[in-house]
PDB file of C-alpha atoms in Angstrom:
ATOM      1  CA  MET A   7       9.804   6.169  24.195  1.00 55.00           C
ATOM      2  CA  THR A   8      13.215   4.620  23.746  1.00 79.00           C
ATOM      3  CA  ASN A   9      14.490   3.042  20.577  1.00 90.00           C
ATOM      4  CA  PHE A  10      14.314  -0.313  22.371  1.00 94.00           C
ATOM      5  CA  PHE A  11      10.590   0.014  22.988  1.00 96.00           C
ATOM      6  CA  ASN A  12       9.972   1.369  19.496  1.00 97.00           C
ATOM      7  CA  ALA A  13      11.656  -1.699  18.044  1.00 97.00           C
ATOM      8  CA  LEU A  14       9.752  -4.015  20.382  1.00 98.00           C
ATOM      9  CA  VAL A  15       6.365  -2.567  19.442  1.00 98.00           C
ATOM     10  CA  GLY A  16       7.357  -2.574  15.789  1.00 99.00           C
ATOM     11  CA  GLU A  17       8.202  -6.251  16.117  1.00 98.00           C
ATOM     12  CA  ARG A  18       4.762  -6.968  17.556  1.00 98.00           C
ATOM     13  CA  ILE A  19       3.033  -5.131  14.744  1.00 99.00           C
ATOM     14  CA  ASP A  20       5.179  -6.723  12.039  1.00 99.00           C
ATOM     15  CA  ARG A  21       4.524 -10.231  13.333  1.00 99.00           C
ATOM     16  CA  LEU A  22       0.805  -9.607  13.130  1.00 99.00           C
ATOM     17  CA  MET A  23       0.859  -8.087   9.635  1.00 99.00           C
ATOM     18  CA  THR A  24       2.797 -11.073   8.266  1.00 99.00           C
ATOM     19  CA  VAL A  25       0.477 -13.855   9.412  1.00 98.00           C
ATOM     20  CA  GLU A  26      -0.189 -15.653   6.121  1.00 98.00           C
ATOM     21  CA  ILE A  27      -3.877 -16.414   5.601  1.00 94.00           C
ATOM     22  CA  ARG A  28      -4.194 -17.652   2.030  1.00 86.00           C
ATOM     23  CA  PRO A  29      -5.748 -20.642   0.289  1.00 81.00           C
ATOM     24  CA  LEU A  30      -3.119 -23.355  -0.004  1.00 85.00           C
ATOM     25  CA  THR A  31      -3.790 -23.708  -3.730  1.00 80.00           C
ATOM     26  CA  GLY A  32      -5.598 -21.833  -6.474  1.00 73.00           C
ATOM     27  CA  GLY A  33      -5.206 -18.333  -5.081  1.00 77.00           C
ATOM     28  CA  LEU A  34      -2.252 -16.103  -4.348  1.00 88.00           C
ATOM     29  CA  PRO A  35       1.114 -17.894  -3.977  1.00 92.00           C
ATOM     30  CA  SER A  36       1.283 -19.566  -0.563  1.00 94.00           C
ATOM     31  CA  GLY A  37       4.381 -19.883   1.587  1.00 96.00           C
ATOM     32  CA  TYR A  38       5.629 -16.517   0.319  1.00 97.00           C
ATOM     33  CA  VAL A  39       4.744 -13.901   2.932  1.00 98.00           C
ATOM     34  CA  GLN A  40       7.459 -14.653   5.479  1.00 98.00           C
ATOM     35  CA  PRO A  41      10.353 -15.011   2.992  1.00 99.00           C
ATOM     36  CA  LEU A  42       9.307 -11.754   1.332  1.00 99.00           C
ATOM     37  CA  TYR A  43       9.188  -9.979   4.679  1.00 99.00           C
ATOM     38  CA  ASP A  44      12.497 -11.459   5.819  1.00 99.00           C
ATOM     39  CA  ILE A  45      14.265 -10.089   2.739  1.00 99.00           C
ATOM     40  CA  CYS A  46      12.947  -6.575   3.334  1.00 99.00           C
ATOM     41  CA  ARG A  47      13.624  -6.788   7.064  1.00 99.00           C
ATOM     42  CA  GLU A  48      17.227  -7.824   6.490  1.00 99.00           C
ATOM     43  CA  TYR A  49      17.655  -5.036   3.952  1.00 99.00           C
ATOM     44  CA  HIS A  50      16.394  -2.349   6.347  1.00 99.00           C
ATOM     45  CA  GLY A  51      17.615  -3.859   9.615  1.00 98.00           C
ATOM     46  CA  ALA A  52      14.539  -2.770  11.587  1.00 98.00           C
ATOM     47  CA  PRO A  53      10.832  -3.563  11.973  1.00 99.00           C
ATOM     48  CA  LEU A  54       9.280  -2.319   8.750  1.00 99.00           C
ATOM     49  CA  SER A  55       6.042  -0.784  10.034  1.00 99.00           C
ATOM     50  CA  MET A  56       7.836   1.224  12.709  1.00 99.00           C
ATOM     51  CA  LEU A  57      10.576   2.333  10.323  1.00 99.00           C
ATOM     52  CA  ALA A  58       8.007   3.655   7.856  1.00 99.00           C
ATOM     53  CA  ALA A  59       6.084   5.402  10.635  1.00 99.00           C
ATOM     54  CA  GLU A  60       9.217   7.006  12.071  1.00 99.00           C
ATOM     55  CA  CYS A  61      10.252   8.298   8.656  1.00 99.00           C
ATOM     56  CA  LEU A  62       6.804   9.768   8.046  1.00 99.00           C
ATOM     57  CA  GLN A  63       6.680  11.329  11.510  1.00 99.00           C
ATOM     58  CA  ASN A  64      10.087  12.926  11.001  1.00 98.00           C
ATOM     59  CA  ARG A  65       9.134  14.455   7.643  1.00 98.00           C
ATOM     60  CA  ILE A  66       5.503  15.571   7.814  1.00 99.00           C
ATOM     61  CA  LYS A  67       4.461  18.902   9.313  1.00 98.00           C
ATOM     62  CA  PRO A  68       1.024  20.533   9.611  1.00 98.00           C
ATOM     63  CA  GLY A  69      -0.066  21.873   6.234  1.00 98.00           C
ATOM     64  CA  ASP A  70       2.234  19.595   4.232  1.00 99.00           C
ATOM     65  CA  THR A  71       0.960  17.502   1.333  1.00 99.00           C
ATOM     66  CA  VAL A  72       1.405  13.734   1.135  1.00 99.00           C
ATOM     67  CA  PHE A  73       0.653  11.619  -1.937  1.00 99.00           C
ATOM     68  CA  ILE A  74      -0.696   8.099  -1.464  1.00 99.00           C
ATOM     69  CA  ALA A  75      -0.898   6.126  -4.705  1.00 99.00           C
ATOM     70  CA  THR A  76      -3.017   2.994  -4.984  1.00 99.00           C
ATOM     71  CA  GLY A  77      -5.070   0.869  -7.364  1.00 98.00           C
ATOM     72  CA  ALA A  78      -4.281  -2.494  -8.931  1.00 95.00           C
ATOM     73  CA  GLY A  79      -6.010  -4.902 -11.285  1.00 93.00           C
ATOM     74  CA  VAL A  80      -7.376  -4.811 -14.827  1.00 92.00           C
ATOM     75  CA  ALA A  81     -10.252  -6.266 -16.851  1.00 91.00           C
ATOM     76  CA  PRO A  82     -11.650  -8.790 -17.277  1.00 93.00           C
ATOM     77  CA  THR A  83     -11.147 -10.165 -13.759  1.00 94.00           C
ATOM     78  CA  LEU A  84     -10.731  -6.846 -11.941  1.00 96.00           C
ATOM     79  CA  PRO A  85     -12.252  -4.218 -14.265  1.00 96.00           C
ATOM     80  CA  LEU A  86     -12.349  -1.485 -11.594  1.00 98.00           C
ATOM     81  CA  GLY A  87      -9.533  -2.788  -9.435  1.00 98.00           C
ATOM     82  CA  GLU A  88      -9.337  -4.828  -6.267  1.00 98.00           C
ATOM     83  CA  THR A  89     -10.269  -4.478  -2.615  1.00 99.00           C
ATOM     84  CA  ASP A  90      -6.635  -4.614  -1.529  1.00 99.00           C
ATOM     85  CA  GLY A  91      -5.154  -1.145  -1.791  1.00 99.00           C
ATOM     86  CA  PRO A  92      -7.895   1.499  -1.671  1.00 99.00           C
ATOM     87  CA  PRO A  93      -9.003   0.737   1.923  1.00 99.00           C
ATOM     88  CA  GLY A  94      -5.404   0.699   3.137  1.00 99.00           C
ATOM     89  CA  ALA A  95      -4.602   3.939   1.330  1.00 99.00           C
ATOM     90  CA  ALA A  96      -7.698   5.667   2.717  1.00 99.00           C
ATOM     91  CA  VAL A  97      -7.075   4.477   6.276  1.00 99.00           C
ATOM     92  CA  LEU A  98      -3.467   5.673   6.103  1.00 99.00           C
ATOM     93  CA  ALA A  99      -4.674   8.972   4.641  1.00 99.00           C
ATOM     94  CA  ARG A 100      -7.002   9.365   7.618  1.00 99.00           C
ATOM     95  CA  ALA A 101      -4.172   8.665  10.057  1.00 99.00           C
ATOM     96  CA  LEU A 102      -1.808  11.164   8.442  1.00 99.00           C
ATOM     97  CA  ALA A 103      -4.472  13.866   8.140  1.00 98.00           C
ATOM     98  CA  ARG A 104      -5.610  13.456  11.740  1.00 98.00           C
ATOM     99  CA  GLY A 105      -2.166  12.898  13.173  1.00 97.00           C
ATOM    100  CA  PHE A 106      -0.291  15.699  11.431  1.00 98.00           C
ATOM    101  CA  GLY A 107      -2.933  18.064  10.062  1.00 98.00           C
ATOM    102  CA  CYS A 108      -1.671  17.508   6.535  1.00 98.00           C
ATOM    103  CA  ARG A 109      -3.349  17.388   3.160  1.00 99.00           C
ATOM    104  CA  VAL A 110      -3.411  13.897   1.670  1.00 99.00           C
ATOM    105  CA  VAL A 111      -3.898  13.418  -2.062  1.00 99.00           C
ATOM    106  CA  LEU A 112      -4.869   9.908  -3.153  1.00 99.00           C
ATOM    107  CA  VAL A 113      -3.536   9.233  -6.656  1.00 99.00           C
ATOM    108  CA  THR A 114      -5.045   6.492  -8.798  1.00 99.00           C
ATOM    109  CA  GLU A 115      -5.513   5.759 -12.463  1.00 96.00           C
ATOM    110  CA  ASP A 116      -8.860   6.434 -14.101  1.00 95.00           C
ATOM    111  CA  ILE A 117     -10.263   2.890 -14.027  1.00 96.00           C
ATOM    112  CA  HIS A 118      -9.699   2.605 -10.263  1.00 98.00           C
ATOM    113  CA  LEU A 119     -11.216   5.978  -9.454  1.00 98.00           C
ATOM    114  CA  ALA A 120     -14.656   4.842  -8.224  1.00 98.00           C
ATOM    115  CA  PRO A 121     -13.530   2.451  -5.453  1.00 99.00           C
ATOM    116  CA  VAL A 122     -10.784   4.834  -4.324  1.00 99.00           C
ATOM    117  CA  GLU A 123     -13.236   7.731  -4.136  1.00 99.00           C
ATOM    118  CA  ALA A 124     -15.679   5.553  -2.198  1.00 99.00           C
ATOM    119  CA  CYS A 125     -13.013   4.727   0.384  1.00 99.00           C
ATOM    120  CA  ALA A 126     -11.851   8.347   0.564  1.00 99.00           C
ATOM    121  CA  GLU A 127     -15.406   9.468   1.286  1.00 98.00           C
ATOM    122  CA  VAL A 128     -15.640   7.102   4.247  1.00 98.00           C
ATOM    123  CA  ALA A 129     -12.268   8.270   5.569  1.00 98.00           C
ATOM    124  CA  SER A 130     -13.147  11.951   5.139  1.00 97.00           C
ATOM    125  CA  GLN A 131     -16.229  11.536   7.309  1.00 95.00           C
ATOM    126  CA  VAL A 132     -14.060  10.713  10.329  1.00 93.00           C
ATOM    127  CA  LEU A 133     -11.370  13.403  10.064  1.00 93.00           C
ATOM    128  CA  ASP A 134     -12.964  15.605  12.749  1.00 84.00           C
ATOM    129  CA  GLY A 135     -11.838  18.723  10.927  1.00 87.00           C
ATOM    130  CA  GLN A 136      -8.168  17.751  10.910  1.00 91.00           C
ATOM    131  CA  GLY A 137      -6.339  17.793   7.583  1.00 96.00           C
ATOM    132  CA  SER A 138      -8.005  16.811   4.325  1.00 98.00           C
ATOM    133  CA  ILE A 139      -8.242  13.967   1.824  1.00 99.00           C
ATOM    134  CA  THR A 140      -8.753  14.441  -1.914  1.00 98.00           C
ATOM    135  CA  VAL A 141      -8.509  12.123  -4.918  1.00 99.00           C
ATOM    136  CA  VAL A 142      -6.906  12.788  -8.298  1.00 99.00           C
ATOM    137  CA  SER A 143      -6.846  10.543 -11.358  1.00 98.00           C
ATOM    138  CA  PHE A 144      -3.745   9.574 -13.300  1.00 98.00           C
ATOM    139  CA  PRO A 145      -3.789   8.911 -17.073  1.00 98.00           C
ATOM    140  CA  LYS A 146      -2.650   5.809 -18.934  1.00 97.00           C
ATOM    141  CA  GLY A 147       0.561   5.671 -20.942  1.00 97.00           C
ATOM    142  CA  LEU A 148       4.151   6.702 -20.329  1.00 98.00           C
ATOM    143  CA  GLU A 149       4.219  10.146 -21.926  1.00 98.00           C
ATOM    144  CA  ALA A 150       0.893  11.218 -20.425  1.00 98.00           C
ATOM    145  CA  GLY A 151       2.140   9.854 -17.112  1.00 98.00           C
ATOM    146  CA  ARG A 152       5.286  11.948 -17.228  1.00 98.00           C
ATOM    147  CA  GLN A 153       3.252  15.080 -17.805  1.00 99.00           C
ATOM    148  CA  ALA A 154       0.819  14.166 -15.034  1.00 99.00           C
ATOM    149  CA  ALA A 155       3.551  13.332 -12.517  1.00 99.00           C
ATOM    150  CA  ASN A 156       5.403  16.573 -13.202  1.00 99.00           C
ATOM    151  CA  GLY A 157       2.161  18.511 -12.946  1.00 99.00           C
ATOM    152  CA  LEU A 158       1.250  16.950  -9.605  1.00 99.00           C
ATOM    153  CA  PHE A 159       4.662  17.724  -8.134  1.00 99.00           C
ATOM    154  CA  GLN A 160       4.520  21.306  -9.356  1.00 98.00           C
ATOM    155  CA  GLU A 161       1.014  21.819  -7.987  1.00 98.00           C
ATOM    156  CA  TYR A 162       1.343  20.116  -4.608  1.00 99.00           C
ATOM    157  CA  ASN A 163       5.075  19.941  -3.752  1.00 98.00           C
ATOM    158  CA  PRO A 164       4.643  16.792  -1.635  1.00 99.00           C
ATOM    159  CA  THR A 165       6.654  16.025   1.477  1.00 99.00           C
ATOM    160  CA  ALA A 166       6.227  12.258   1.095  1.00 99.00           C
ATOM    161  CA  VAL A 167       4.905   9.784  -1.466  1.00 99.00           C
ATOM    162  CA  VAL A 168       3.450   6.449  -0.340  1.00 99.00           C
ATOM    163  CA  PHE A 169       2.412   3.533  -2.561  1.00 99.00           C
ATOM    164  CA  VAL A 170      -0.102   0.969  -1.300  1.00 99.00           C
ATOM    165  CA  GLU A 171      -0.619  -2.037  -3.603  1.00 99.00           C
ATOM    166  CA  ARG A 172       0.424  -0.183  -6.732  1.00 98.00           C
ATOM    167  CA  ASP A 173       2.118  -2.157  -9.504  1.00 97.00           C
ATOM    168  CA  GLY A 174       5.540  -1.074 -10.713  1.00 98.00           C
ATOM    169  CA  PRO A 175       7.253  -2.028 -13.988  1.00 98.00           C
ATOM    170  CA  ASN A 176       9.801  -4.783 -14.508  1.00 98.00           C
ATOM    171  CA  ALA A 177      13.103  -4.174 -16.314  1.00 98.00           C
ATOM    172  CA  GLU A 178      11.394  -4.320 -19.725  1.00 97.00           C
ATOM    173  CA  GLY A 179       8.761  -1.798 -18.641  1.00 97.00           C
ATOM    174  CA  TYR A 180       5.852  -4.237 -18.292  1.00 98.00           C
ATOM    175  CA  PHE A 181       3.532  -4.426 -15.300  1.00 97.00           C
ATOM    176  CA  HIS A 182       2.616  -7.754 -13.715  1.00 97.00           C
ATOM    177  CA  GLY A 183       0.419  -9.408 -11.154  1.00 95.00           C
ATOM    178  CA  VAL A 184       2.121 -11.677  -8.651  1.00 96.00           C
ATOM    179  CA  ARG A 185       0.940 -14.773 -10.556  1.00 95.00           C
ATOM    180  CA  GLY A 186       2.671 -13.695 -13.767  1.00 95.00           C
ATOM    181  CA  ASP A 187      -0.153 -12.057 -15.733  1.00 95.00           C
ATOM    182  CA  PHE A 188       1.031  -8.883 -17.441  1.00 94.00           C
ATOM    183  CA  ARG A 189      -0.318  -5.537 -18.592  1.00 93.00           C
ATOM    184  CA  GLU A 190       0.741  -3.631 -21.700  1.00 92.00           C
ATOM    185  CA  PRO A 191       2.513  -0.353 -20.806  1.00 95.00           C
ATOM    186  CA  ASP A 192       0.089   1.763 -22.835  1.00 94.00           C
ATOM    187  CA  ALA A 193      -2.864   0.274 -20.935  1.00 93.00           C
ATOM    188  CA  VAL A 194      -1.555   1.211 -17.489  1.00 96.00           C
ATOM    189  CA  GLY A 195      -1.093   4.422 -15.537  1.00 98.00           C
ATOM    190  CA  HIS A 196       2.626   4.888 -14.864  1.00 98.00           C
ATOM    191  CA  VAL A 197       2.048   6.104 -11.327  1.00 99.00           C
ATOM    192  CA  TYR A 198       5.478   4.810 -10.286  1.00 99.00           C
ATOM    193  CA  LEU A 199       6.908   7.915 -11.959  1.00 99.00           C
ATOM    194  CA  LEU A 200       5.995   9.744  -8.753  1.00 99.00           C
ATOM    195  CA  ALA A 201       8.656   7.650  -6.997  1.00 99.00           C
ATOM    196  CA  ASP A 202      11.253   8.628  -9.579  1.00 98.00           C
ATOM    197  CA  LEU A 203      10.459  12.318  -9.170  1.00 99.00           C
ATOM    198  CA  ALA A 204      10.451  12.012  -5.396  1.00 99.00           C
ATOM    199  CA  LYS A 205      13.891  10.409  -5.397  1.00 98.00           C
ATOM    200  CA  ALA A 206      15.270  13.181  -7.597  1.00 98.00           C
ATOM    201  CA  GLN A 207      13.924  15.812  -5.190  1.00 98.00           C
ATOM    202  CA  ASN A 208      14.830  14.060  -1.913  1.00 98.00           C
ATOM    203  CA  VAL A 209      11.180  13.463  -1.070  1.00 99.00           C
ATOM    204  CA  LEU A 210      10.483  10.497   1.221  1.00 99.00           C
ATOM    205  CA  THR A 211       9.012   7.415  -0.466  1.00 99.00           C
ATOM    206  CA  VAL A 212       7.355   4.397   1.157  1.00 99.00           C
ATOM    207  CA  GLY A 213       6.125   1.304  -0.671  1.00 99.00           C
ATOM    208  CA  VAL A 214       3.644  -1.201   0.746  1.00 99.00           C
ATOM    209  CA  GLY A 215       3.045  -4.522  -0.998  1.00 99.00           C
ATOM    210  CA  ASP A 216       2.516  -8.245  -0.646  1.00 98.00           C
ATOM    211  CA  GLY A 217       3.928  -9.718  -3.847  1.00 98.00           C
ATOM    212  CA  GLY A 218       7.108  -7.957  -4.927  1.00 98.00           C
ATOM    213  CA  ASN A 219       5.485  -6.701  -8.120  1.00 98.00           C
ATOM    214  CA  GLU A 220       4.400  -3.501  -6.391  1.00 99.00           C
ATOM    215  CA  VAL A 221       6.270  -0.202  -6.258  1.00 99.00           C
ATOM    216  CA  GLY A 222       8.878  -0.396  -3.507  1.00 99.00           C
ATOM    217  CA  PHE A 223      10.677  -3.706  -4.020  1.00 99.00           C
ATOM    218  CA  GLY A 224      13.211  -2.581  -6.629  1.00 99.00           C
ATOM    219  CA  ASP A 225      16.254  -2.643  -4.359  1.00 99.00           C
ATOM    220  CA  VAL A 226      15.576  -6.242  -3.276  1.00 99.00           C
ATOM    221  CA  ARG A 227      14.272  -7.622  -6.559  1.00 98.00           C
ATOM    222  CA  ALA A 228      16.988 -10.246  -7.058  1.00 98.00           C
ATOM    223  CA  ALA A 229      16.456 -11.749  -3.615  1.00 99.00           C
ATOM    224  CA  VAL A 230      12.664 -11.622  -3.985  1.00 99.00           C
ATOM    225  CA  THR A 231      12.831 -13.320  -7.378  1.00 98.00           C
ATOM    226  CA  ALA A 232      14.805 -16.154  -5.790  1.00 98.00           C
ATOM    227  CA  VAL A 233      12.086 -16.932  -3.203  1.00 98.00           C
ATOM    228  CA  HIS A 234       8.995 -16.367  -5.360  1.00 98.00           C
ATOM    229  CA  PRO A 235       7.006 -19.654  -5.268  1.00 95.00           C
ATOM    230  CA  LEU A 236       6.271 -19.470  -9.000  1.00 94.00           C
ATOM    231  CA  GLY A 237       9.776 -18.407  -9.936  1.00 96.00           C
ATOM    232  CA  ALA A 238       8.608 -14.825 -10.592  1.00 97.00           C
ATOM    233  CA  ILE A 239       8.085 -15.934 -14.193  1.00 97.00           C
ATOM    234  CA  SER A 240       6.272 -13.582 -16.554  1.00 97.00           C
ATOM    235  CA  LYS A 241       3.474 -15.176 -18.572  1.00 96.00           C
ATOM    236  CA  GLY A 242       4.426 -12.703 -21.275  1.00 96.00           C
ATOM    237  CA  GLY A 243       7.866 -14.248 -21.516  1.00 97.00           C
ATOM    238  CA  PHE A 244       9.755 -11.191 -20.270  1.00 97.00           C
ATOM    239  CA  ALA A 245      13.145 -12.226 -18.956  1.00 97.00           C
ATOM    240  CA  SER A 246      13.192  -9.965 -15.902  1.00 97.00           C
ATOM    241  CA  GLY A 247      10.006 -11.542 -14.544  1.00 98.00           C
ATOM    242  CA  VAL A 248       7.273 -10.029 -12.415  1.00 98.00           C
ATOM    243  CA  ILE A 249       9.272  -8.216  -9.730  1.00 99.00           C
ATOM    244  CA  THR A 250       9.427  -4.444 -10.116  1.00 99.00           C
ATOM    245  CA  VAL A 251      12.557  -2.372 -10.580  1.00 99.00           C
ATOM    246  CA  THR A 252      11.036   0.633  -8.787  1.00 99.00           C
ATOM    247  CA  ALA A 253      12.412   1.115  -5.282  1.00 99.00           C
ATOM    248  CA  THR A 254      11.331   3.284  -2.358  1.00 99.00           C
ATOM    249  CA  ASP A 255      13.213   4.549   0.688  1.00 99.00           C
ATOM    250  CA  VAL A 256      11.256   2.122   2.868  1.00 99.00           C
ATOM    251  CA  VAL A 257       9.425  -0.979   1.654  1.00 99.00           C
ATOM    252  CA  VAL A 258       6.844  -2.664   3.883  1.00 99.00           C
ATOM    253  CA  ALA A 259       6.061  -6.284   3.004  1.00 99.00           C
ATOM    254  CA  ALA A 260       2.875  -7.677   4.539  1.00 99.00           C
ATOM    255  CA  SER A 261       0.485 -10.586   4.140  1.00 98.00           C
ATOM    256  CA  VAL A 262      -2.078  -8.179   2.652  1.00 98.00           C
ATOM    257  CA  SER A 263      -1.138  -4.715   1.422  1.00 99.00           C
ATOM    258  CA  ASN A 264      -4.024  -3.164   3.352  1.00 99.00           C
ATOM    259  CA  TRP A 265      -2.568  -4.747   6.464  1.00 99.00           C
ATOM    260  CA  GLY A 266       0.802  -3.144   5.779  1.00 99.00           C
ATOM    261  CA  ALA A 267      -0.855   0.278   5.608  1.00 99.00           C
ATOM    262  CA  TYR A 268      -2.831  -0.423   8.779  1.00 99.00           C
ATOM    263  CA  ALA A 269       0.385  -1.547  10.483  1.00 99.00           C
ATOM    264  CA  ILE A 270       1.985   1.810   9.692  1.00 99.00           C
ATOM    265  CA  CYS A 271      -1.070   3.506  11.213  1.00 99.00           C
ATOM    266  CA  ALA A 272      -0.673   1.424  14.369  1.00 99.00           C
ATOM    267  CA  ALA A 273       2.994   2.376  14.618  1.00 99.00           C
ATOM    268  CA  LEU A 274       2.056   6.041  14.153  1.00 99.00           C
ATOM    269  CA  ALA A 275      -0.596   5.706  16.853  1.00 99.00           C
ATOM    270  CA  TYR A 276       2.039   4.374  19.231  1.00 98.00           C
ATOM    271  CA  LEU A 277       4.698   6.952  18.328  1.00 98.00           C
ATOM    272  CA  THR A 278       2.370   9.945  18.631  1.00 98.00           C
ATOM    273  CA  GLY A 279       0.413   8.733  21.643  1.00 97.00           C
ATOM    274  CA  LYS A 280      -2.779   9.088  19.599  1.00 97.00           C
ATOM    275  CA  PRO A 281      -4.490   5.667  19.671  1.00 97.00           C
ATOM    276  CA  ASP A 282      -7.306   6.851  17.408  1.00 96.00           C
ATOM    277  CA  LEU A 283      -4.910   6.944  14.452  1.00 98.00           C
ATOM    278  CA  ILE A 284      -5.573   3.240  14.058  1.00 98.00           C
ATOM    279  CA  HIS A 285      -9.131   2.704  12.843  1.00 98.00           C
ATOM    280  CA  SER A 286     -11.802   0.506  14.395  1.00 98.00           C
ATOM    281  CA  PRO A 287     -13.085  -2.883  13.213  1.00 99.00           C
ATOM    282  CA  GLU A 288     -16.378  -1.151  12.406  1.00 99.00           C
ATOM    283  CA  LEU A 289     -14.637   1.387  10.173  1.00 99.00           C
ATOM    284  CA  GLU A 290     -12.756  -1.467   8.505  1.00 99.00           C
ATOM    285  CA  ARG A 291     -16.058  -3.063   7.569  1.00 99.00           C
ATOM    286  CA  ASP A 292     -17.391   0.242   6.268  1.00 99.00           C
ATOM    287  CA  MET A 293     -14.237   0.823   4.235  1.00 99.00           C
ATOM    288  CA  VAL A 294     -14.160  -2.566   2.497  1.00 99.00           C
ATOM    289  CA  GLU A 295     -17.896  -2.475   1.827  1.00 99.00           C
ATOM    290  CA  ALA A 296     -17.538   1.004   0.308  1.00 99.00           C
ATOM    291  CA  CYS A 297     -14.736  -0.264  -1.918  1.00 99.00           C
ATOM    292  CA  VAL A 298     -16.984  -3.092  -3.131  1.00 99.00           C
ATOM    293  CA  ARG A 299     -19.860  -0.683  -3.806  1.00 98.00           C
ATOM    294  CA  GLY A 300     -17.422   1.331  -5.907  1.00 98.00           C
ATOM    295  CA  GLY A 301     -16.698  -1.737  -8.017  1.00 98.00           C
ATOM    296  CA  GLY A 302     -13.695  -3.269  -6.265  1.00 98.00           C
ATOM    297  CA  ARG A 303     -13.338  -7.063  -6.402  1.00 98.00           C
ATOM    298  CA  ASP A 304     -11.370  -9.560  -4.368  1.00 97.00           C
ATOM    299  CA  GLY A 305      -7.948  -9.792  -6.032  1.00 95.00           C
ATOM    300  CA  ALA A 306      -7.458 -13.431  -5.063  1.00 94.00           C
ATOM    301  CA  ASN A 307     -10.599 -14.803  -6.703  1.00 93.00           C
ATOM    302  CA  GLY A 308     -12.120 -11.959  -8.736  1.00 94.00           C
ATOM    303  CA  LEU A 309     -15.399 -12.091  -6.823  1.00 96.00           C
ATOM    304  CA  HIS A 310     -17.444  -8.947  -6.259  1.00 97.00           C
ATOM    305  CA  GLN A 311     -17.819  -9.439  -2.519  1.00 97.00           C
ATOM    306  CA  ALA A 312     -16.695  -7.889   0.756  1.00 98.00           C
ATOM    307  CA  SER A 313     -13.456  -9.814   1.122  1.00 97.00           C
ATOM    308  CA  VAL A 314      -9.806  -9.004   0.480  1.00 98.00           C
ATOM    309  CA  ASP A 315      -7.217 -11.422  -0.901  1.00 96.00           C
ATOM    310  CA  GLY A 316      -9.471 -14.364  -0.155  1.00 95.00           C
ATOM    311  CA  ILE A 317      -9.960 -13.415   3.517  1.00 96.00           C
ATOM    312  CA  ASP A 318     -13.489 -12.680   4.706  1.00 97.00           C
ATOM    313  CA  LEU A 319     -14.459  -9.409   6.344  1.00 98.00           C
ATOM    314  CA  ASP A 320     -14.526 -10.942   9.828  1.00 98.00           C
ATOM    315  CA  GLY A 321     -10.856 -11.819   9.436  1.00 98.00           C
ATOM    316  CA  HIS A 322      -9.886  -8.275   8.479  1.00 99.00           C
ATOM    317  CA  ALA A 323     -11.936  -6.773  11.299  1.00 99.00           C
ATOM    318  CA  ALA A 324     -10.220  -9.146  13.738  1.00 99.00           C
ATOM    319  CA  PHE A 325      -6.809  -8.078  12.429  1.00 99.00           C
ATOM    320  CA  VAL A 326      -7.694  -4.428  13.050  1.00 99.00           C
ATOM    321  CA  GLN A 327      -8.907  -5.263  16.552  1.00 99.00           C
ATOM    322  CA  LEU A 328      -5.601  -6.960  17.345  1.00 99.00           C
ATOM    323  CA  LEU A 329      -3.701  -3.913  16.083  1.00 99.00           C
ATOM    324  CA  ASN A 330      -5.770  -1.780  18.440  1.00 99.00           C
ATOM    325  CA  SER A 331      -4.923  -4.145  21.280  1.00 98.00           C
ATOM    326  CA  ILE A 332      -1.200  -3.883  20.536  1.00 98.00           C
ATOM    327  CA  VAL A 333      -1.376  -0.084  20.588  1.00 98.00           C
ATOM    328  CA  LYS A 334      -3.403   0.016  23.815  1.00 97.00           C
ATOM    329  CA  VAL A 335      -1.150  -2.368  25.721  1.00 97.00           C
ATOM    330  CA  SER A 336       2.058  -0.710  24.487  1.00 95.00           C
ATOM    331  CA  ARG A 337       1.794   2.480  26.496  1.00 85.00           C
TER     332      ARG A 337
END
C-alpha cells in the first residue's frame, strides 16, 4: 500500500478513536479529547494510530520481546485499578504476538496484577500457537523500581516498550489522575523508568493515553496543560500540574486509552493484511468482563461494573465492530 492510502486509513481510524463519549459533567473532563489529539497530531505530523503501527511493524521480528506496561488507579476508589488499560494492553499483546510471533510481557504494579492477569488469560486463549503473553509485577517506590526496570531489560532485552493508560510523573515526581488527584511517589510503581531505559538504548517507545497524565505526553506537556479543561491543576498544589514529563517516541491520544490500543491493532491489521489482528466485539466483551472479575472498576465513576470510562459495554463492542469495518473496507 502507498503512503497515501496508509495515511487515509490512519485518518479513518483516528477519527473513530477520538469520538468523545463522556458525561458532560461529573466524570472525566469533557471537551478535551479533540484538543489533546490535535496537539499530538500536530507534533507528529501524521495519523497517530498508523504511525505507531508502522513503527512497531518496522522494529519487531519473530522471537523478539515487547513490553506493554499498564495499570492505573489507587484505593479507595480504584483499589485494584481500572477497566481502561488492561483490556487494551492485552488486546494489543494478542495482535503483536499473532502478527509477529513475538513474546509480549505485560508489566504492571502489584496492586493491578489481578485484572491484568485476567485479561492476559483471555488474550492467551486466542493466540493460536503464535507468540506468547506473560505478566510480570513491578514494585512500588523509586529505588525498587530502578532495580526492577534494569532487571527486566537485562532479562528480556526488549525491542519495543508500549504504555497503555499508565501514569507518569510530573516535574516534581508526583503521579496524578486527570482530575488532579495525586499519588505519593513511594506508593506507586515507577514503571515509567522503562521508558527512560528504552530511550537510552534506542528502543522504540509508544505511549497511549486519554488525559495527558499518562506516560507518553512529556514532549507536548506545555501545550496539553494549556488546553486542559481543569487547568491541569494538581490538588496537591504541585506547580507543574498533572501532565507528565515522561515522553515516548510516539504518543497516541484517544477518547479512551483502550480505544487507542485497539486503533493501533486496526492499523496493524491493515498494514499486515491480517484482519484478525483486530479483535471481535465478542472478545471485547469477554476482555472487559474478565477485567471486572479481576477487580477492575470503571475509572470515570469507580463502579465495579462492566463499563469503561463511563461508557457501557455495548458502546465499546460497537467501537470494535466499526474498527473491523474500517479494516475490511480498506483493502
